[in-house]
């Protein structure tokens, strides 16, 4: 593990860059609320203003934007009304997914 420090820092920097891409994109979507994170590979977003059911919101994004999200209810009742956006994929796909979500919710 001692030899992996450079790889780990590269991976962390990639996630920092993705968060810097995601945060303003999410902030530009009306009524969408989230708290910026430090050190996670996902964004946990409050979508309750659109639909109190996280599964219904996810279904809508699949149908209208062709974007897959994880419903908050998958993490327990306290997470209902939220969705998780995975930041692990390529930048271009993440950017396109955010663009599609914005268009679908505009």
PDB file of N, CA and C in Angstrom:
ATOM      1  N   UNK A   1       0.809  -1.203   0.000  1.00  0.00           N
ATOM      2  CA  UNK A   1       0.000   0.000   0.000  1.00  0.00           C
ATOM      3  C   UNK A   1       0.848   1.262   0.000  1.00  0.00           C
ATOM      4  N   UNK A   2       2.048   1.171   0.508  1.00  0.00           N
ATOM      5  CA  UNK A   2       2.895   2.356   0.598  1.00  0.00           C
ATOM      6  C   UNK A   2       3.180   2.951  -0.782  1.00  0.00           C
ATOM      7  N   UNK A   3       3.254   2.137  -1.809  1.00  0.00           N
ATOM      8  CA  UNK A   3       3.543   2.624  -3.147  1.00  0.00           C
ATOM      9  C   UNK A   3       2.343   3.192  -3.882  1.00  0.00           C
ATOM     10  N   UNK A   4       1.182   3.183  -3.260  1.00  0.00           N
ATOM     11  CA  UNK A   4      -0.045   3.604  -3.931  1.00  0.00           C
ATOM     12  C   UNK A   4      -0.439   5.056  -3.663  1.00  0.00           C
ATOM     13  N   UNK A   5       0.358   5.819  -2.983  1.00  0.00           N
ATOM     14  CA  UNK A   5      -0.008   7.191  -2.610  1.00  0.00           C
ATOM     15  C   UNK A   5      -0.284   8.060  -3.833  1.00  0.00           C
ATOM     16  N   UNK A   6       0.520   7.959  -4.871  1.00  0.00           N
ATOM     17  CA  UNK A   6       0.325   8.788  -6.070  1.00  0.00           C
ATOM     18  C   UNK A   6      -0.982   8.421  -6.764  1.00  0.00           C
ATOM     19  N   UNK A   7      -1.269   7.134  -6.863  1.00  0.00           N
ATOM     20  CA  UNK A   7      -2.522   6.697  -7.499  1.00  0.00           C
ATOM     21  C   UNK A   7      -3.719   7.201  -6.709  1.00  0.00           C
ATOM     22  N   UNK A   8      -3.645   7.095  -5.390  1.00  0.00           N
ATOM     23  CA  UNK A   8      -4.743   7.534  -4.532  1.00  0.00           C
ATOM     24  C   UNK A   8      -4.985   9.029  -4.697  1.00  0.00           C
ATOM     25  N   UNK A   9      -3.927   9.822  -4.725  1.00  0.00           N
ATOM     26  CA  UNK A   9      -4.079  11.271  -4.883  1.00  0.00           C
ATOM     27  C   UNK A   9      -4.677  11.601  -6.255  1.00  0.00           C
ATOM     28  N   UNK A  10      -4.298  10.877  -7.288  1.00  0.00           N
ATOM     29  CA  UNK A  10      -4.880  11.085  -8.620  1.00  0.00           C
ATOM     30  C   UNK A  10      -6.374  10.796  -8.604  1.00  0.00           C
ATOM     31  N   UNK A  11      -6.756   9.713  -7.966  1.00  0.00           N
ATOM     32  CA  UNK A  11      -8.170   9.348  -7.864  1.00  0.00           C
ATOM     33  C   UNK A  11      -8.949  10.403  -7.078  1.00  0.00           C
ATOM     34  N   UNK A  12      -8.403  10.858  -5.968  1.00  0.00           N
ATOM     35  CA  UNK A  12      -9.061  11.888  -5.165  1.00  0.00           C
ATOM     36  C   UNK A  12      -9.221  13.183  -5.952  1.00  0.00           C
ATOM     37  N   UNK A  13      -8.216  13.562  -6.705  1.00  0.00           N
ATOM     38  CA  UNK A  13      -8.307  14.790  -7.501  1.00  0.00           C
ATOM     39  C   UNK A  13      -9.374  14.664  -8.581  1.00  0.00           C
ATOM     40  N   UNK A  14      -9.509  13.495  -9.191  1.00  0.00           N
ATOM     41  CA  UNK A  14     -10.578  13.273 -10.173  1.00  0.00           C
ATOM     42  C   UNK A  14     -11.955  13.480  -9.547  1.00  0.00           C
ATOM     43  N   UNK A  15     -12.135  12.967  -8.341  1.00  0.00           N
ATOM     44  CA  UNK A  15     -13.420  13.134  -7.651  1.00  0.00           C
ATOM     45  C   UNK A  15     -13.657  14.591  -7.254  1.00  0.00           C
ATOM     46  N   UNK A  16     -12.610  15.297  -6.877  1.00  0.00           N
ATOM     47  CA  UNK A  16     -12.754  16.731  -6.574  1.00  0.00           C
ATOM     48  C   UNK A  16     -13.220  17.483  -7.826  1.00  0.00           C
ATOM     49  N   UNK A  17     -12.620  17.181  -8.962  1.00  0.00           N
ATOM     50  CA  UNK A  17     -13.004  17.835 -10.218  1.00  0.00           C
ATOM     51  C   UNK A  17     -14.453  17.525 -10.579  1.00  0.00           C
ATOM     52  N   UNK A  18     -14.872  16.306 -10.370  1.00  0.00           N
ATOM     53  CA  UNK A  18     -16.260  15.926 -10.674  1.00  0.00           C
ATOM     54  C   UNK A  18     -17.226  16.659  -9.758  1.00  0.00           C
ATOM     55  N   UNK A  19     -16.882  16.784  -8.490  1.00  0.00           N
ATOM     56  CA  UNK A  19     -17.757  17.538  -7.580  1.00  0.00           C
ATOM     57  C   UNK A  19     -17.854  18.994  -8.019  1.00  0.00           C
ATOM     58  N   UNK A  20     -16.736  19.563  -8.493  1.00  0.00           N
ATOM     59  CA  UNK A  20     -16.758  20.956  -8.974  1.00  0.00           C
ATOM     60  C   UNK A  20     -17.592  21.097 -10.242  1.00  0.00           C
ATOM     61  N   UNK A  21     -17.757  20.045 -11.000  1.00  0.00           N
ATOM     62  CA  UNK A  21     -18.636  20.037 -12.167  1.00  0.00           C
ATOM     63  C   UNK A  21     -20.093  19.897 -11.730  1.00  0.00           C
ATOM     64  N   UNK A  22     -20.349  18.995 -10.817  1.00  0.00           N
ATOM     65  CA  UNK A  22     -21.710  18.652 -10.410  1.00  0.00           C
ATOM     66  C   UNK A  22     -22.376  19.746  -9.583  1.00  0.00           C
ATOM     67  N   UNK A  23     -21.666  20.325  -8.650  1.00  0.00           N
ATOM     68  CA  UNK A  23     -22.293  21.263  -7.728  1.00  0.00           C
ATOM     69  C   UNK A  23     -22.947  22.459  -8.421  1.00  0.00           C
ATOM     70  N   UNK A  24     -22.274  23.172  -9.326  1.00  0.00           N
ATOM     71  CA  UNK A  24     -22.967  24.280  -9.998  1.00  0.00           C
ATOM     72  C   UNK A  24     -24.081  23.803 -10.931  1.00  0.00           C
ATOM     73  N   UNK A  25     -23.910  22.633 -11.529  1.00  0.00           N
ATOM     74  CA  UNK A  25     -24.961  22.097 -12.407  1.00  0.00           C
ATOM     75  C   UNK A  25     -26.219  21.807 -11.604  1.00  0.00           C
ATOM     76  N   UNK A  26     -26.075  21.208 -10.425  1.00  0.00           N
ATOM     77  CA  UNK A  26     -27.235  20.939  -9.580  1.00  0.00           C
ATOM     78  C   UNK A  26     -27.829  22.232  -9.042  1.00  0.00           C
ATOM     79  N   UNK A  27     -26.977  23.182  -8.679  1.00  0.00           N
ATOM     80  CA  UNK A  27     -27.462  24.461  -8.157  1.00  0.00           C
ATOM     81  C   UNK A  27     -28.274  25.226  -9.203  1.00  0.00           C
ATOM     82  N   UNK A  28     -28.030  24.957 -10.482  1.00  0.00           N
ATOM     83  CA  UNK A  28     -28.755  25.660 -11.544  1.00  0.00           C
ATOM     84  C   UNK A  28     -30.140  25.060 -11.811  1.00  0.00           C
ATOM     85  N   UNK A  29     -30.438  23.923 -11.216  1.00  0.00           N
ATOM     86  CA  UNK A  29     -31.752  23.299 -11.397  1.00  0.00           C
ATOM     87  C   UNK A  29     -32.679  23.845 -10.314  1.00  0.00           C
ATOM     88  N   UNK A  30     -33.746  24.545 -10.720  1.00  0.00           N
ATOM     89  CA  UNK A  30     -34.648  25.132  -9.727  1.00  0.00           C
ATOM     90  C   UNK A  30     -35.201  24.077  -8.757  1.00  0.00           C
ATOM     91  N   UNK A  31     -35.330  24.446  -7.507  1.00  0.00           N
ATOM     92  CA  UNK A  31     -35.938  23.648  -6.429  1.00  0.00           C
ATOM     93  C   UNK A  31     -35.137  22.403  -6.050  1.00  0.00           C
ATOM     94  N   UNK A  32     -33.975  22.210  -6.617  1.00  0.00           N
ATOM     95  CA  UNK A  32     -33.152  21.061  -6.243  1.00  0.00           C
ATOM     96  C   UNK A  32     -32.184  21.521  -5.156  1.00  0.00           C
ATOM     97  N   UNK A  33     -32.139  20.780  -4.057  1.00  0.00           N
ATOM     98  CA  UNK A  33     -31.285  21.169  -2.939  1.00  0.00           C
ATOM     99  C   UNK A  33     -30.300  20.050  -2.609  1.00  0.00           C
ATOM    100  N   UNK A  34     -29.113  20.470  -2.243  1.00  0.00           N
ATOM    101  CA  UNK A  34     -28.095  19.499  -1.847  1.00  0.00           C
ATOM    102  C   UNK A  34     -27.038  20.222  -1.026  1.00  0.00           C
ATOM    103  N   UNK A  35     -26.303  19.453  -0.262  1.00  0.00           N
ATOM    104  CA  UNK A  35     -25.165  19.990   0.470  1.00  0.00           C
ATOM    105  C   UNK A  35     -23.910  19.479  -0.211  1.00  0.00           C
ATOM    106  N   UNK A  36     -23.002  20.383  -0.574  1.00  0.00           N
ATOM    107  CA  UNK A  36     -21.741  19.925  -1.162  1.00  0.00           C
ATOM    108  C   UNK A  36     -21.029  18.955  -0.220  1.00  0.00           C
ATOM    109  N   UNK A  37     -20.350  17.991  -0.791  1.00  0.00           N
ATOM    110  CA  UNK A  37     -19.664  16.978   0.002  1.00  0.00           C
ATOM    111  C   UNK A  37     -18.160  17.097  -0.163  1.00  0.00           C
ATOM    112  N   UNK A  38     -17.457  16.477   0.733  1.00  0.00           N
ATOM    113  CA  UNK A  38     -16.000  16.414   0.646  1.00  0.00           C
ATOM    114  C   UNK A  38     -15.583  14.967   0.827  1.00  0.00           C
ATOM    115  N   UNK A  39     -15.141  14.330  -0.216  1.00  0.00           N
ATOM    116  CA  UNK A  39     -14.603  12.997  -0.053  1.00  0.00           C
ATOM    117  C   UNK A  39     -15.541  11.858  -0.380  1.00  0.00           C
ATOM    118  N   UNK A  40     -16.649  12.129  -1.031  1.00  0.00           N
ATOM    119  CA  UNK A  40     -17.527  11.040  -1.451  1.00  0.00           C
ATOM    120  C   UNK A  40     -17.502  10.928  -2.968  1.00  0.00           C
ATOM    121  N   UNK A  41     -17.972   9.817  -3.456  1.00  0.00           N
ATOM    122  CA  UNK A  41     -18.038   9.606  -4.899  1.00  0.00           C
ATOM    123  C   UNK A  41     -19.475   9.694  -5.384  1.00  0.00           C
ATOM    124  N   UNK A  42     -20.294  10.424  -4.657  1.00  0.00           N
ATOM    125  CA  UNK A  42     -21.684  10.620  -5.056  1.00  0.00           C
ATOM    126  C   UNK A  42     -22.183  11.958  -4.523  1.00  0.00           C
ATOM    127  N   UNK A  43     -23.297  12.419  -5.080  1.00  0.00           N
ATOM    128  CA  UNK A  43     -24.022  13.577  -4.555  1.00  0.00           C
ATOM    129  C   UNK A  43     -25.364  13.054  -4.053  1.00  0.00           C
ATOM    130  N   UNK A  44     -25.757  13.490  -2.894  1.00  0.00           N
ATOM    131  CA  UNK A  44     -27.035  13.091  -2.308  1.00  0.00           C
ATOM    132  C   UNK A  44     -27.932  14.318  -2.366  1.00  0.00           C
ATOM    133  N   UNK A  45     -28.974  14.248  -3.189  1.00  0.00           N
ATOM    134  CA  UNK A  45     -29.744  15.421  -3.570  1.00  0.00           C
ATOM    135  C   UNK A  45     -31.193  15.313  -3.097  1.00  0.00           C
ATOM    136  N   UNK A  46     -31.687  16.397  -2.509  1.00  0.00           N
ATOM    137  CA  UNK A  46     -33.075  16.483  -2.067  1.00  0.00           C
ATOM    138  C   UNK A  46     -33.939  16.841  -3.277  1.00  0.00           C
ATOM    139  N   UNK A  47     -34.802  15.916  -3.681  1.00  0.00           N
ATOM    140  CA  UNK A  47     -35.694  16.133  -4.828  1.00  0.00           C
ATOM    141  C   UNK A  47     -37.153  16.173  -4.386  1.00  0.00           C
ATOM    142  N   UNK A  48     -37.382  16.338  -3.092  1.00  0.00           N
ATOM    143  CA  UNK A  48     -38.729  16.341  -2.538  1.00  0.00           C
ATOM    144  C   UNK A  48     -39.627  17.419  -3.119  1.00  0.00           C
ATOM    145  N   UNK A  49     -39.058  18.514  -3.591  1.00  0.00           N
ATOM    146  CA  UNK A  49     -39.868  19.572  -4.206  1.00  0.00           C
ATOM    147  C   UNK A  49     -40.466  19.112  -5.538  1.00  0.00           C
ATOM    148  N   UNK A  50     -39.867  18.101  -6.138  1.00  0.00           N
ATOM    149  CA  UNK A  50     -40.389  17.551  -7.395  1.00  0.00           C
ATOM    150  C   UNK A  50     -41.340  16.398  -7.157  1.00  0.00           C
ATOM    151  N   UNK A  51     -40.979  15.549  -6.199  1.00  0.00           N
ATOM    152  CA  UNK A  51     -41.813  14.391  -5.884  1.00  0.00           C
ATOM    153  C   UNK A  51     -41.387  13.865  -4.518  1.00  0.00           C
ATOM    154  N   UNK A  52     -42.328  13.659  -3.601  1.00  0.00           N
ATOM    155  CA  UNK A  52     -41.938  13.121  -2.288  1.00  0.00           C
ATOM    156  C   UNK A  52     -41.440  11.679  -2.361  1.00  0.00           C
ATOM    157  N   UNK A  53     -41.740  10.984  -3.445  1.00  0.00           N
ATOM    158  CA  UNK A  53     -41.274   9.605  -3.626  1.00  0.00           C
ATOM    159  C   UNK A  53     -39.990   9.608  -4.452  1.00  0.00           C
ATOM    160  N   UNK A  54     -38.906   9.188  -3.828  1.00  0.00           N
ATOM    161  CA  UNK A  54     -37.640   9.143  -4.557  1.00  0.00           C
ATOM    162  C   UNK A  54     -37.715   8.153  -5.719  1.00  0.00           C
ATOM    163  N   UNK A  55     -38.448   7.059  -5.553  1.00  0.00           N
ATOM    164  CA  UNK A  55     -38.575   6.090  -6.643  1.00  0.00           C
ATOM    165  C   UNK A  55     -39.337   6.699  -7.813  1.00  0.00           C
ATOM    166  N   UNK A  56     -40.386   7.463  -7.540  1.00  0.00           N
ATOM    167  CA  UNK A  56     -41.140   8.111  -8.617  1.00  0.00           C
ATOM    168  C   UNK A  56     -40.262   9.117  -9.357  1.00  0.00           C
ATOM    169  N   UNK A  57     -39.421   9.851  -8.629  1.00  0.00           N
ATOM    170  CA  UNK A  57     -38.510  10.799  -9.269  1.00  0.00           C
ATOM    171  C   UNK A  57     -37.511  10.058 -10.151  1.00  0.00           C
ATOM    172  N   UNK A  58     -36.959   8.968  -9.645  1.00  0.00           N
ATOM    173  CA  UNK A  58     -36.010   8.163 -10.426  1.00  0.00           C
ATOM    174  C   UNK A  58     -36.683   7.641 -11.694  1.00  0.00           C
ATOM    175  N   UNK A  59     -37.900   7.138 -11.562  1.00  0.00           N
ATOM    176  CA  UNK A  59     -38.630   6.636 -12.733  1.00  0.00           C
ATOM    177  C   UNK A  59     -38.835   7.756 -13.756  1.00  0.00           C
ATOM    178  N   UNK A  60     -39.153   8.952 -13.275  1.00  0.00           N
ATOM    179  CA  UNK A  60     -39.335  10.101 -14.171  1.00  0.00           C
ATOM    180  C   UNK A  60     -38.044  10.425 -14.909  1.00  0.00           C
ATOM    181  N   UNK A  61     -36.913  10.411 -14.201  1.00  0.00           N
ATOM    182  CA  UNK A  61     -35.638  10.726 -14.854  1.00  0.00           C
ATOM    183  C   UNK A  61     -35.252   9.652 -15.871  1.00  0.00           C
ATOM    184  N   UNK A  62     -35.580   8.413 -15.579  1.00  0.00           N
ATOM    185  CA  UNK A  62     -35.306   7.351 -16.550  1.00  0.00           C
ATOM    186  C   UNK A  62     -36.153   7.573 -17.803  1.00  0.00           C
ATOM    187  N   UNK A  63     -37.437   7.853 -17.613  1.00  0.00           N
ATOM    188  CA  UNK A  63     -38.351   8.039 -18.742  1.00  0.00           C
ATOM    189  C   UNK A  63     -38.071   9.308 -19.530  1.00  0.00           C
ATOM    190  N   UNK A  64     -37.893  10.425 -18.844  1.00  0.00           N
ATOM    191  CA  UNK A  64     -37.806  11.716 -19.516  1.00  0.00           C
ATOM    192  C   UNK A  64     -36.386  12.138 -19.885  1.00  0.00           C
ATOM    193  N   UNK A  65     -35.394  11.703 -19.114  1.00  0.00           N
ATOM    194  CA  UNK A  65     -34.028  12.163 -19.347  1.00  0.00           C
ATOM    195  C   UNK A  65     -33.053  11.040 -19.692  1.00  0.00           C
ATOM    196  N   UNK A  66     -33.522   9.789 -19.585  1.00  0.00           N
ATOM    197  CA  UNK A  66     -32.647   8.632 -19.799  1.00  0.00           C
ATOM    198  C   UNK A  66     -31.418   8.686 -18.880  1.00  0.00           C
ATOM    199  N   UNK A  67     -31.695   9.041 -17.613  1.00  0.00           N
ATOM    200  CA  UNK A  67     -30.658   9.138 -16.588  1.00  0.00           C
ATOM    201  C   UNK A  67     -31.041   8.205 -15.444  1.00  0.00           C
ATOM    202  N   UNK A  68     -30.093   7.380 -15.033  1.00  0.00           N
ATOM    203  CA  UNK A  68     -30.331   6.456 -13.918  1.00  0.00           C
ATOM    204  C   UNK A  68     -29.756   7.039 -12.637  1.00  0.00           C
ATOM    205  N   UNK A  69     -30.571   7.043 -11.603  1.00  0.00           N
ATOM    206  CA  UNK A  69     -30.192   7.515 -10.273  1.00  0.00           C
ATOM    207  C   UNK A  69     -30.567   6.441  -9.264  1.00  0.00           C
ATOM    208  N   UNK A  70     -30.083   6.568  -8.049  1.00  0.00           N
ATOM    209  CA  UNK A  70     -30.471   5.636  -6.994  1.00  0.00           C
ATOM    210  C   UNK A  70     -31.475   6.336  -6.089  1.00  0.00           C
ATOM    211  N   UNK A  71     -32.656   5.741  -5.885  1.00  0.00           N
ATOM    212  CA  UNK A  71     -33.644   6.377  -5.007  1.00  0.00           C
ATOM    213  C   UNK A  71     -33.170   6.355  -3.558  1.00  0.00           C
ATOM    214  N   UNK A  72     -33.435   7.437  -2.858  1.00  0.00           N
ATOM    215  CA  UNK A  72     -33.038   7.530  -1.461  1.00  0.00           C
ATOM    216  C   UNK A  72     -33.656   6.451  -0.592  1.00  0.00           C
ATOM    217  N   UNK A  73     -34.868   6.031  -0.921  1.00  0.00           N
ATOM    218  CA  UNK A  73     -35.555   5.021  -0.116  1.00  0.00           C
ATOM    219  C   UNK A  73     -34.727   3.729  -0.024  1.00  0.00           C
ATOM    220  N   UNK A  74     -33.836   3.506  -0.979  1.00  0.00           N
ATOM    221  CA  UNK A  74     -32.966   2.323  -0.941  1.00  0.00           C
ATOM    222  C   UNK A  74     -32.029   2.363   0.273  1.00  0.00           C
ATOM    223  N   UNK A  75     -31.866   3.547   0.870  1.00  0.00           N
ATOM    224  CA  UNK A  75     -30.991   3.713   2.026  1.00  0.00           C
ATOM    225  C   UNK A  75     -31.777   3.862   3.327  1.00  0.00           C
ATOM    226  N   UNK A  76     -33.093   3.664   3.254  1.00  0.00           N
ATOM    227  CA  UNK A  76     -33.929   3.738   4.446  1.00  0.00           C
ATOM    228  C   UNK A  76     -34.917   4.890   4.375  1.00  0.00           C
ATOM    229  N   UNK A  77     -35.904   4.837   5.236  1.00  0.00           N
ATOM    230  CA  UNK A  77     -36.985   5.827   5.234  1.00  0.00           C
ATOM    231  C   UNK A  77     -36.476   7.253   5.432  1.00  0.00           C
ATOM    232  N   UNK A  78     -35.438   7.441   6.221  1.00  0.00           N
ATOM    233  CA  UNK A  78     -34.909   8.786   6.474  1.00  0.00           C
ATOM    234  C   UNK A  78     -34.354   9.436   5.204  1.00  0.00           C
ATOM    235  N   UNK A  79     -34.015   8.650   4.205  1.00  0.00           N
ATOM    236  CA  UNK A  79     -33.453   9.172   2.959  1.00  0.00           C
ATOM    237  C   UNK A  79     -34.512   9.362   1.877  1.00  0.00           C
ATOM    238  N   UNK A  80     -35.766   9.075   2.189  1.00  0.00           N
ATOM    239  CA  UNK A  80     -36.838   9.269   1.211  1.00  0.00           C
ATOM    240  C   UNK A  80     -36.886  10.738   0.794  1.00  0.00           C
ATOM    241  N   UNK A  81     -37.205  10.974  -0.468  1.00  0.00           N
ATOM    242  CA  UNK A  81     -37.237  12.332  -1.004  1.00  0.00           C
ATOM    243  C   UNK A  81     -35.892  12.799  -1.526  1.00  0.00           C
ATOM    244  N   UNK A  82     -34.910  11.910  -1.492  1.00  0.00           N
ATOM    245  CA  UNK A  82     -33.563  12.206  -1.990  1.00  0.00           C
ATOM    246  C   UNK A  82     -33.183  11.189  -3.059  1.00  0.00           C
ATOM    247  N   UNK A  83     -32.203  11.534  -3.860  1.00  0.00           N
ATOM    248  CA  UNK A  83     -31.609  10.588  -4.806  1.00  0.00           C
ATOM    249  C   UNK A  83     -30.087  10.679  -4.688  1.00  0.00           C
ATOM    250  N   UNK A  84     -29.445   9.604  -5.066  1.00  0.00           N
ATOM    251  CA  UNK A  84     -27.984   9.582  -5.082  1.00  0.00           C
ATOM    252  C   UNK A  84     -27.522   9.593  -6.525  1.00  0.00           C
ATOM    253  N   UNK A  85     -26.616  10.512  -6.826  1.00  0.00           N
ATOM    254  CA  UNK A  85     -26.021  10.614  -8.155  1.00  0.00           C
ATOM    255  C   UNK A  85     -24.585  10.120  -8.046  1.00  0.00           C
ATOM    256  N   UNK A  86     -24.280   9.081  -8.784  1.00  0.00           N
ATOM    257  CA  UNK A  86     -22.959   8.473  -8.772  1.00  0.00           C
ATOM    258  C   UNK A  86     -21.995   9.335  -9.590  1.00  0.00           C
ATOM    259  N   UNK A  87     -20.829   9.646  -9.058  1.00  0.00           N
ATOM    260  CA  UNK A  87     -19.834  10.471  -9.743  1.00  0.00           C
ATOM    261  C   UNK A  87     -18.671   9.656 -10.298  1.00  0.00           C
ATOM    262  N   UNK A  88     -18.821   8.354 -10.358  1.00  0.00           N
ATOM    263  CA  UNK A  88     -17.708   7.493 -10.731  1.00  0.00           C
ATOM    264  C   UNK A  88     -17.471   7.433 -12.241  1.00  0.00           C
ATOM    265  N   UNK A  89     -18.480   7.639 -13.050  1.00  0.00           N
ATOM    266  CA  UNK A  89     -18.347   7.500 -14.505  1.00  0.00           C
ATOM    267  C   UNK A  89     -17.494   8.576 -15.143  1.00  0.00           C
ATOM    268  N   UNK A  90     -17.327   8.482 -16.456  1.00  0.00           N
ATOM    269  CA  UNK A  90     -16.542   9.474 -17.196  1.00  0.00           C
ATOM    270  C   UNK A  90     -17.157  10.876 -17.108  1.00  0.00           C
ATOM    271  N   UNK A  91     -16.316  11.903 -17.173  1.00  0.00           N
ATOM    272  CA  UNK A  91     -16.767  13.289 -17.098  1.00  0.00           C
ATOM    273  C   UNK A  91     -17.853  13.592 -18.129  1.00  0.00           C
ATOM    274  N   UNK A  92     -17.635  13.179 -19.368  1.00  0.00           N
ATOM    275  CA  UNK A  92     -18.583  13.506 -20.438  1.00  0.00           C
ATOM    276  C   UNK A  92     -19.963  12.921 -20.164  1.00  0.00           C
ATOM    277  N   UNK A  93     -20.021  11.706 -19.645  1.00  0.00           N
ATOM    278  CA  UNK A  93     -21.311  11.084 -19.339  1.00  0.00           C
ATOM    279  C   UNK A  93     -21.992  11.774 -18.160  1.00  0.00           C
ATOM    280  N   UNK A  94     -21.226  12.142 -17.176  1.00  0.00           N
ATOM    281  CA  UNK A  94     -21.773  12.852 -16.027  1.00  0.00           C
ATOM    282  C   UNK A  94     -22.328  14.210 -16.470  1.00  0.00           C
ATOM    283  N   UNK A  95     -21.576  14.917 -17.258  1.00  0.00           N
ATOM    284  CA  UNK A  95     -22.008  16.213 -17.777  1.00  0.00           C
ATOM    285  C   UNK A  95     -23.283  16.088 -18.615  1.00  0.00           C
ATOM    286  N   UNK A  96     -23.341  15.086 -19.462  1.00  0.00           N
ATOM    287  CA  UNK A  96     -24.526  14.862 -20.302  1.00  0.00           C
ATOM    288  C   UNK A  96     -25.740  14.494 -19.456  1.00  0.00           C
ATOM    289  N   UNK A  97     -25.557  13.663 -18.465  1.00  0.00           N
ATOM    290  CA  UNK A  97     -26.660  13.295 -17.582  1.00  0.00           C
ATOM    291  C   UNK A  97     -27.222  14.497 -16.845  1.00  0.00           C
ATOM    292  N   UNK A  98     -26.349  15.357 -16.355  1.00  0.00           N
ATOM    293  CA  UNK A  98     -26.798  16.571 -15.672  1.00  0.00           C
ATOM    294  C   UNK A  98     -27.541  17.494 -16.628  1.00  0.00           C
ATOM    295  N   UNK A  99     -27.060  17.604 -17.852  1.00  0.00           N
ATOM    296  CA  UNK A  99     -27.732  18.426 -18.859  1.00  0.00           C
ATOM    297  C   UNK A  99     -29.136  17.893 -19.135  1.00  0.00           C
ATOM    298  N   UNK A 100     -29.255  16.586 -19.265  1.00  0.00           N
ATOM    299  CA  UNK A 100     -30.565  15.963 -19.515  1.00  0.00           C
ATOM    300  C   UNK A 100     -31.514  16.159 -18.346  1.00  0.00           C
ATOM    301  N   UNK A 101     -30.990  16.019 -17.123  1.00  0.00           N
ATOM    302  CA  UNK A 101     -31.846  16.245 -15.954  1.00  0.00           C
ATOM    303  C   UNK A 101     -32.356  17.674 -15.936  1.00  0.00           C
ATOM    304  N   UNK A 102     -31.466  18.621 -16.202  1.00  0.00           N
ATOM    305  CA  UNK A 102     -31.851  20.030 -16.201  1.00  0.00           C
ATOM    306  C   UNK A 102     -32.950  20.275 -17.225  1.00  0.00           C
ATOM    307  N   UNK A 103     -32.786  19.729 -18.421  1.00  0.00           N
ATOM    308  CA  UNK A 103     -33.797  19.905 -19.485  1.00  0.00           C
ATOM    309  C   UNK A 103     -35.132  19.284 -19.088  1.00  0.00           C
ATOM    310  N   UNK A 104     -35.099  18.107 -18.488  1.00  0.00           N
ATOM    311  CA  UNK A 104     -36.331  17.418 -18.104  1.00  0.00           C
ATOM    312  C   UNK A 104     -37.066  18.141 -16.987  1.00  0.00           C
ATOM    313  N   UNK A 105     -36.338  18.848 -16.143  1.00  0.00           N
ATOM    314  CA  UNK A 105     -36.962  19.513 -15.001  1.00  0.00           C
ATOM    315  C   UNK A 105     -37.243  20.990 -15.248  1.00  0.00           C
ATOM    316  N   UNK A 106     -36.813  21.495 -16.386  1.00  0.00           N
ATOM    317  CA  UNK A 106     -37.022  22.919 -16.706  1.00  0.00           C
ATOM    318  C   UNK A 106     -38.481  23.213 -16.979  1.00  0.00           C
TER     319      UNK A 106
END
